[in-house]
Short mmCIF file of C-alpha atoms in Angstrom, two decimals:
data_model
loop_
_atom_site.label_atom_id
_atom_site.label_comp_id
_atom_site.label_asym_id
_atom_site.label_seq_id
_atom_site.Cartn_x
_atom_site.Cartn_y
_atom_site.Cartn_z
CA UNK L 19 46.70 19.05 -40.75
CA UNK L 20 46.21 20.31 -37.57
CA UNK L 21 43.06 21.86 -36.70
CA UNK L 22 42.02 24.00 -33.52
CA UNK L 23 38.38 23.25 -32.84
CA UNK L 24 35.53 21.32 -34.37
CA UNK L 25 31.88 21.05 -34.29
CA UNK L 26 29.12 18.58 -35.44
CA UNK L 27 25.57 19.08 -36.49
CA UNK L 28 23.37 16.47 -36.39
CA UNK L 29 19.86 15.69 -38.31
CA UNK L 30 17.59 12.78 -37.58
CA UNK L 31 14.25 11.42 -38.28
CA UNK L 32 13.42 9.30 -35.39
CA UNK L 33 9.97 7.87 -36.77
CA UNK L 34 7.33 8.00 -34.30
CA UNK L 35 8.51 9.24 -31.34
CA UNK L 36 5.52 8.39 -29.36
CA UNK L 37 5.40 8.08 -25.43
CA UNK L 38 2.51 5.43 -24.56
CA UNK L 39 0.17 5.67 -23.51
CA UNK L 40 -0.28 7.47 -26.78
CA UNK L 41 -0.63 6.25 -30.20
CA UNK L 42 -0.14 7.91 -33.31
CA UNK L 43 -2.38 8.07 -36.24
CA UNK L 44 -4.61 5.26 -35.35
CA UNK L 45 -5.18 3.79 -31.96
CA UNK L 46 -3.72 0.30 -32.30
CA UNK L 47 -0.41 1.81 -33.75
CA UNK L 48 1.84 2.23 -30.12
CA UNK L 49 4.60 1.39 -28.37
CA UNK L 50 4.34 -1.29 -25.85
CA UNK L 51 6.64 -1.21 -22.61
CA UNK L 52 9.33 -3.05 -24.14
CA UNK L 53 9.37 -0.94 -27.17
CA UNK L 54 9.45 2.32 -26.02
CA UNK L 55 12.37 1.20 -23.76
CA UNK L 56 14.06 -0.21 -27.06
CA UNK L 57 13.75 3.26 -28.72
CA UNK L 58 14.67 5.98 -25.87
CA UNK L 59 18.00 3.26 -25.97
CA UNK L 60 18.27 3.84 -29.63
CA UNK L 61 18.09 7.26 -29.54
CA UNK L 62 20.55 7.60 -26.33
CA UNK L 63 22.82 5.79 -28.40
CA UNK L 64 22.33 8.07 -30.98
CA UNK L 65 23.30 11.14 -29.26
CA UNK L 66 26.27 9.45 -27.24
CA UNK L 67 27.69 8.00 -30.60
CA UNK L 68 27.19 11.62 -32.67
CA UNK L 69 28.49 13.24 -29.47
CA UNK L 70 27.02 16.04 -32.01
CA UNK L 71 26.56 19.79 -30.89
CA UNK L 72 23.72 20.63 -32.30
CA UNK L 73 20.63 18.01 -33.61
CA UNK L 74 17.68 18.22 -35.57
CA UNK L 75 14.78 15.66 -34.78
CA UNK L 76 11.79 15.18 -37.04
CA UNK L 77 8.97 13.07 -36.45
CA UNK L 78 8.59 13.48 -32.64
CA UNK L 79 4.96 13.39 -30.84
CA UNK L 80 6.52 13.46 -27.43
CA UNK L 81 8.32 15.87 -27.09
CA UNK L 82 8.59 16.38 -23.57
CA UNK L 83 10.13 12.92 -23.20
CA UNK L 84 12.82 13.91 -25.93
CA UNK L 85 13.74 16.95 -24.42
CA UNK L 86 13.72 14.97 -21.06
CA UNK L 87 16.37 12.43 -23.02
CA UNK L 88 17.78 14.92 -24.51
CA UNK L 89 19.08 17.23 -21.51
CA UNK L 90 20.48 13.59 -19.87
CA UNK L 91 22.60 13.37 -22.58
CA UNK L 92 23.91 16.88 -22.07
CA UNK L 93 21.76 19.17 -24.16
CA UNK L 94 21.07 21.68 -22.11
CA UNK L 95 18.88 23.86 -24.73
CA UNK L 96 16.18 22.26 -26.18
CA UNK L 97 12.79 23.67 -28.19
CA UNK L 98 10.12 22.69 -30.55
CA UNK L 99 7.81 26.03 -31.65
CA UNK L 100 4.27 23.63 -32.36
CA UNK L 101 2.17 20.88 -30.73
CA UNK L 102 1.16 17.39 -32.01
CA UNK L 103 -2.70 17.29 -32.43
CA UNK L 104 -5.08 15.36 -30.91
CA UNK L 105 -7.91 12.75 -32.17
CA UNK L 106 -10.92 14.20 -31.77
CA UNK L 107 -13.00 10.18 -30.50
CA UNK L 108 -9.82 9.37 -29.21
CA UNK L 109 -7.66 11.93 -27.31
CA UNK L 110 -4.92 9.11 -26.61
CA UNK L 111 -4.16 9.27 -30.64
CA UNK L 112 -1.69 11.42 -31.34
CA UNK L 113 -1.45 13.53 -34.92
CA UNK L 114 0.77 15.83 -37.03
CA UNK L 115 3.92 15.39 -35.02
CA UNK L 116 6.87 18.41 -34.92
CA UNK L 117 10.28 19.28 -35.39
CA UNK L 118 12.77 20.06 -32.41
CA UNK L 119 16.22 21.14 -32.02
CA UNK L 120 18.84 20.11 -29.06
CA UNK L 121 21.70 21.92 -28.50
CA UNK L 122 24.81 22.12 -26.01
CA UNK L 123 25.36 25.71 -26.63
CA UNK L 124 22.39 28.38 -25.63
CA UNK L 125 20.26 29.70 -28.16
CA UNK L 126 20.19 32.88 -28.85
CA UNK L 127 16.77 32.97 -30.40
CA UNK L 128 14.67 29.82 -31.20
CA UNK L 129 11.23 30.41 -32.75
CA UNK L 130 8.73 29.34 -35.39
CA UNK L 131 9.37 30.19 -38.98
CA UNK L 132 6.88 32.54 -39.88
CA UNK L 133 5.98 33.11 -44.07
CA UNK L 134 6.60 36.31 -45.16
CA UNK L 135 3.38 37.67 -46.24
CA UNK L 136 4.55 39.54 -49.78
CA UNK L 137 6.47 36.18 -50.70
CA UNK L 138 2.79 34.41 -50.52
CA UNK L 139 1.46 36.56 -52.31
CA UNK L 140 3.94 36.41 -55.22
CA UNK L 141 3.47 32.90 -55.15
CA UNK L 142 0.26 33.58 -55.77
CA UNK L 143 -0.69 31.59 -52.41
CA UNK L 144 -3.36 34.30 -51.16
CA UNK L 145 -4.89 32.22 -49.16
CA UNK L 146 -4.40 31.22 -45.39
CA UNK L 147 -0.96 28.76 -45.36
CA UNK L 148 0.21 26.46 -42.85
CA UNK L 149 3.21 24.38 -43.42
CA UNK L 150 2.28 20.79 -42.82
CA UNK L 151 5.04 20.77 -39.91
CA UNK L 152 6.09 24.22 -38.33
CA UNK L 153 10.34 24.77 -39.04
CA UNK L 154 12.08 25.89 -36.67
CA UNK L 155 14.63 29.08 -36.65
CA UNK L 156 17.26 29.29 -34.68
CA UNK L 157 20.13 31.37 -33.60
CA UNK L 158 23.35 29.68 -32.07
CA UNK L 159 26.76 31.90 -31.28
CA UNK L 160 28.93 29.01 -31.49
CA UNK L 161 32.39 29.97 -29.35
CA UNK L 162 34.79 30.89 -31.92
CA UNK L 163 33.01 30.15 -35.24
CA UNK L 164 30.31 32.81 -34.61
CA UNK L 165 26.48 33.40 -35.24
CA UNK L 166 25.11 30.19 -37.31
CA UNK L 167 21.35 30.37 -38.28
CA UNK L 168 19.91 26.64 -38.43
CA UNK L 169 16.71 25.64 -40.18
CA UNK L 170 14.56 22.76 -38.50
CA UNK L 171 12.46 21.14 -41.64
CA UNK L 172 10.13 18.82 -42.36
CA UNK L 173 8.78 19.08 -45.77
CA UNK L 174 5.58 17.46 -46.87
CA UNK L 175 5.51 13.82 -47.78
CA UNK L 176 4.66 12.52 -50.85
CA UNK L 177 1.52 10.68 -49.35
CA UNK L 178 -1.22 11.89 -51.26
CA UNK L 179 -4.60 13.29 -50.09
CA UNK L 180 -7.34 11.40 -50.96
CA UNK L 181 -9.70 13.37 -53.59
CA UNK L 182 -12.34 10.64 -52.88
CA UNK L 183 -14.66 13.02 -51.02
CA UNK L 184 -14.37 15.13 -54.08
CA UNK L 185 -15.83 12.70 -56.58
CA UNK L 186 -18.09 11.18 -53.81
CA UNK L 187 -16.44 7.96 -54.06
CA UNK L 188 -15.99 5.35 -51.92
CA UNK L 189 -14.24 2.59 -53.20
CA UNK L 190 -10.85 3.54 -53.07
CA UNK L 191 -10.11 0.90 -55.25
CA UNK L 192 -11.99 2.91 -58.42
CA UNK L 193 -9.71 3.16 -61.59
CA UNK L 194 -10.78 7.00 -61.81
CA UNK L 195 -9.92 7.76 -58.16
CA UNK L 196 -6.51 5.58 -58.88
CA UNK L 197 -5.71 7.86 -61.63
CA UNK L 198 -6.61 11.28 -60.55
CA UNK L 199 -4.40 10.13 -57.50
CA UNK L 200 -1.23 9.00 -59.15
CA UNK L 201 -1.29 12.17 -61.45
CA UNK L 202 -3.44 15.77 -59.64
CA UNK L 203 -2.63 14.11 -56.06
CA UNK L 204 0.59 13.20 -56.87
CA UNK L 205 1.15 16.79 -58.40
CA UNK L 206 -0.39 18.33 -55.49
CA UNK L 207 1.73 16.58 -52.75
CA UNK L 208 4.73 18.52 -55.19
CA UNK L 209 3.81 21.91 -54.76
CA UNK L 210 2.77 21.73 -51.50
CA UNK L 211 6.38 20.17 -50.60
CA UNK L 212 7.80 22.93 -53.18
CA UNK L 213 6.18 25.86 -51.52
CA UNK L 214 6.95 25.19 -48.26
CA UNK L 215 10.94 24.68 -49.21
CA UNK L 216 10.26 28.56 -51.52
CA UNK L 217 9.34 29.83 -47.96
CA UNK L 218 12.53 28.06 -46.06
CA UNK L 219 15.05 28.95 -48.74
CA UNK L 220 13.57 32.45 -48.91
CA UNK L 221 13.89 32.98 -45.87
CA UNK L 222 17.59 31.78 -45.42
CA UNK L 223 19.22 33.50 -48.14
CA UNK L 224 17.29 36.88 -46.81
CA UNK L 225 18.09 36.45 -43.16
CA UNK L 226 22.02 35.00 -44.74
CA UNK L 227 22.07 38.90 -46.14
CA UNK L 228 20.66 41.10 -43.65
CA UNK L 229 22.70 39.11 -40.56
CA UNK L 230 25.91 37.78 -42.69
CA UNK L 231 25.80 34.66 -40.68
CA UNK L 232 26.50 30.96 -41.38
CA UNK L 233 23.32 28.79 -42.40
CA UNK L 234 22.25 25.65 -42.53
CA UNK L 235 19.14 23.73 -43.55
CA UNK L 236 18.53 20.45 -41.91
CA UNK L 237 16.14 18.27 -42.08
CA UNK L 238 13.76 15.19 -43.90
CA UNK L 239 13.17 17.04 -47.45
CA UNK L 240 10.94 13.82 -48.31
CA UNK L 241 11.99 14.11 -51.79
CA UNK L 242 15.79 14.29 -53.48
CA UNK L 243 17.04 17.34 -53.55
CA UNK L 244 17.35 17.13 -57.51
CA UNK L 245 14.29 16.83 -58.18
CA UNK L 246 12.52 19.63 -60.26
CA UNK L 247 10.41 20.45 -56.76
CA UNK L 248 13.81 21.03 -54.47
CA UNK L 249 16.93 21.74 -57.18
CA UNK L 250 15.70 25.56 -56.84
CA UNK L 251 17.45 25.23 -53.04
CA UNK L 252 20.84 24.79 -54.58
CA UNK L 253 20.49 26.60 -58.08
CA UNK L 254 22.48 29.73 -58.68
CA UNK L 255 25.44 29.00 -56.10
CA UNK L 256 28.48 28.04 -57.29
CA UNK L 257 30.71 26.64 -54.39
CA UNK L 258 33.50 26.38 -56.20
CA UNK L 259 34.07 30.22 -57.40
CA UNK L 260 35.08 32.36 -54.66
CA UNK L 261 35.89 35.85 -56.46
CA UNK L 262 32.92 37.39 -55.20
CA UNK L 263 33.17 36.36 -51.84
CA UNK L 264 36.75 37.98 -51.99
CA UNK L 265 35.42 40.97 -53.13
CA UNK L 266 32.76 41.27 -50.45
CA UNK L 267 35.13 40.05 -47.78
CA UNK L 268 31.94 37.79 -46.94
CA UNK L 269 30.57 34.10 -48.33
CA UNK L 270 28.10 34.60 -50.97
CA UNK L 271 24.19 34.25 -50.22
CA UNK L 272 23.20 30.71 -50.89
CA UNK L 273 22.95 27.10 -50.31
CA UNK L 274 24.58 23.96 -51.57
CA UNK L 275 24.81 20.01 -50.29
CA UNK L 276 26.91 20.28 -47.56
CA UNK L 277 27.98 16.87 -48.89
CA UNK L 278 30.10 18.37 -51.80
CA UNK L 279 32.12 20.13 -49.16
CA UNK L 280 33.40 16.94 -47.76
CA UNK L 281 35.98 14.68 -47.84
CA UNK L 282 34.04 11.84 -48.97
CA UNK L 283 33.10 14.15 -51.72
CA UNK L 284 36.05 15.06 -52.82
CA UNK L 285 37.86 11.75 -52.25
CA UNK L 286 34.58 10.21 -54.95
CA UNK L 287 32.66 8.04 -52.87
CA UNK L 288 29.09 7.73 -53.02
CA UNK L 289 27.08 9.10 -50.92
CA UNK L 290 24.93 6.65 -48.29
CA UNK L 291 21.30 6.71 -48.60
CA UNK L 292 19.65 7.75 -45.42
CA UNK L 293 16.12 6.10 -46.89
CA UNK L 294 15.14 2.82 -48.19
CA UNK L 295 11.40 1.97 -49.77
CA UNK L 296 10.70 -1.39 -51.17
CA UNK L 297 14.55 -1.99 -51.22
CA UNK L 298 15.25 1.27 -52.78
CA UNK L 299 17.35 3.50 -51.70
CA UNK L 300 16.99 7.27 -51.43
CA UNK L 301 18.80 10.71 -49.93
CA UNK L 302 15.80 12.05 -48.27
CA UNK L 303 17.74 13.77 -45.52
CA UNK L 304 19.92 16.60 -46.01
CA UNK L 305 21.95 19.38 -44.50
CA UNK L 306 21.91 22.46 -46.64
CA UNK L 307 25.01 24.85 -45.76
CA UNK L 308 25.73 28.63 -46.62
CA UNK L 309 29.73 28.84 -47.81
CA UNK L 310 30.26 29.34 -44.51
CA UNK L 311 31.15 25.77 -44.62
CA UNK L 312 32.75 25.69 -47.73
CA UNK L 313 36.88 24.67 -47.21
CA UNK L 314 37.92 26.21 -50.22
CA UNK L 315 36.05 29.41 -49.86
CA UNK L 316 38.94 31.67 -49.04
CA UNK L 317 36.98 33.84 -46.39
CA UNK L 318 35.40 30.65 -44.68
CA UNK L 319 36.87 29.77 -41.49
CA UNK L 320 35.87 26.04 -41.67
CA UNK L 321 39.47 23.89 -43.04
CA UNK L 322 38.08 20.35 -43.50
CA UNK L 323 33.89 19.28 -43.29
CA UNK L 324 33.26 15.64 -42.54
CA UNK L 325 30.07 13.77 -43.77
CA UNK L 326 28.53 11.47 -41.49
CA UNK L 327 25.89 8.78 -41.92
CA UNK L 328 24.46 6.68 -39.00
CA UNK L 329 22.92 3.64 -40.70
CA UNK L 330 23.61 0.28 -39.57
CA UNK L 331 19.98 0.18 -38.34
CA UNK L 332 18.64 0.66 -41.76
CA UNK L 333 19.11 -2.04 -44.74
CA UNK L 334 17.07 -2.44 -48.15
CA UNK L 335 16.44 -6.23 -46.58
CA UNK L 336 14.69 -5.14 -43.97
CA UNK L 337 11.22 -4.80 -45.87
CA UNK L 338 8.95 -4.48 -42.29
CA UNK L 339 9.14 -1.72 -40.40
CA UNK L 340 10.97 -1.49 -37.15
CA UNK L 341 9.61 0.90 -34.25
CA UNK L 342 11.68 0.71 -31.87
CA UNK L 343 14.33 2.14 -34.17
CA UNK L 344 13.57 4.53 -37.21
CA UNK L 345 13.34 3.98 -41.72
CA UNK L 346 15.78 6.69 -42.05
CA UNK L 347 19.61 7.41 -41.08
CA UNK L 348 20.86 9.84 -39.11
CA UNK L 349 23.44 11.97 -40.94
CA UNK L 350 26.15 14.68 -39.06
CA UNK L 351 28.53 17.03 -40.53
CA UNK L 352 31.76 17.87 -38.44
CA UNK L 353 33.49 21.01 -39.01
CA UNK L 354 37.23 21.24 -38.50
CA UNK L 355 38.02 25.42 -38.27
#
């Protein structure tokens, strides 16, 4: 089948992107010389292998040195909407890293995602919220595809906050503190991690509506997407039925696995893990898509999608982990339209 143009969008969790003399989280956790040198190499690789048009990055403290990498490799647009925060001892040690997207094409707008204020307060989150990483919204008119809206994520992880403080405890090692931990903390990691993707998927299905554009969500969810904290992002949308995107000469508002609009997904084959933990594998990393995407959505321009993992750096043998590379996979979708 012959097709006319294609384009790939790219998502990757680089772990630690830290230029030294900084460290991040605690000051003996850096890169030396060597190692940094290994991982710009890594992620140069990265890019020149994807050859991708657009790419997500999560987990990035330096961000002046990726967009520095980045625009060498030919992305010529390049933005992250938040700043990594310093130790306040030890300036050198580097917290709460950001998102950033690169891009070959410009962006039309590129900006932090901001909650909308009534949606809070229906969630009955009154209170002042900040996402634990800032997303990132942007705007790309790709040449001949059109407008495509692309979420930047990083939900919260499932580390859990200590409550110590709370019960004046300080052996961490107490049974109590253990407990309240693997149940309230645990719970608490959830709906943070929920409410933050209520406020992304809220935001993409509105903005989907008002601008009839192409969406997609990209990112590290830190959690699978059918679990009862994410399956909300694709509930409701039914990829498969076009009839009412017929009759509203338009793809339906929604999202769905832009995996089950592949190839691979069609042709059965199990999908890669981009995550492994204690030799188990997960699908922490995703790329959400609007039926934009969708091949056998009458009204969408895309013919063929392509799902595409980049993990030979990753292995459930590999039990230590590895900074000069990252713990996750890159994955890619290419678009054939």
């Amino acid at each position: 089948m012959p097709h006319t143009r294609t384009f790939k969008f790219a998502t990757f969790n680089l772990l630690n992107y830290t230029a030294p003399p900084y460290s991040f989280y605690q000051l003996h956790e850096r890169y030396n010389n060597t190692q940094w040198q290994q991982k710009q190499l890594f992620v140069a690789n990265f890019l020149s292998e994807s050859n991708a048009d657009v790419v997500a990055f999560q987990e990035v403290f330096s961000p002046h040195d990726l967009e520095v990498q980045c625009k060498e490799a030919g992305y010529d647009y390049f933005k992250t909407v938040d700043s990594p925060s310093h130790d306040g001892l030890y300036p050198q040690v580097l917290f709460n890293p950001v998102v950033a997207i690169a891009s070959k094409h410009p962006f039309k707008s590129a900006d932090a995602l901001s909650p909308c204020p009534e949606l809070l307060e229906y969630l009955n989150n009154q209170n002042e919220f900040k996402f634990n990483r800032t997303p990132i919204k942007c705007l790309i008119d790709l040449p001949d595809f059109g407008e495509v809206c692309f979420y930047v994520v990083h939900f919260k992880s499932q580390r859990v906050q200590s409550m110590a403080h709370i019960l004046n405890i300080h052996n961490l090692e107490d049974p109590l503190l253990q407990l309240l931990h693997q149940t309230v903390g645990t719970m608490q990691s959830q709906i943070s991690r929920s409410l933050e993707a209520s406020i992304v998927y809220y935001d993409a299905l509105k903005t989907q509506r008002e601008k009839q554009c192409a969406t997609l969500v990209m990112g590290d969810f830190n959690d699978v997407l059918t679990s009862p904290t994410l399956s909300f992002m694709t509930q409701g949308f039914h990829p498969t039925r076009c009839e009412p995107c017929i009759e509203h000469n338009e793809p339906v508002v929604g999202l769905t696995d832009s995996y089950e609009f592949s190839r691979s997904f069609y042709e059965n084959k199990s999908k890669p893990f981009s995550h492994y933990y204690q030799s188990k594998g997960n699908v922490l990393d995703y790329i959400l898509a609007s039926a934009h995407f969708n091949p056998d959505c009458q009204v969408s321009k895309v013919k063929a999608l392509d799902y595409e993992s980049y993990d030979s750096h990753i292995s459930p043998s590999i039990l230590s982990e590895d900074i000069s590379v990252s713990d996750h996979s890159a994955i890619a979708i290419k678009i054939h339209f």
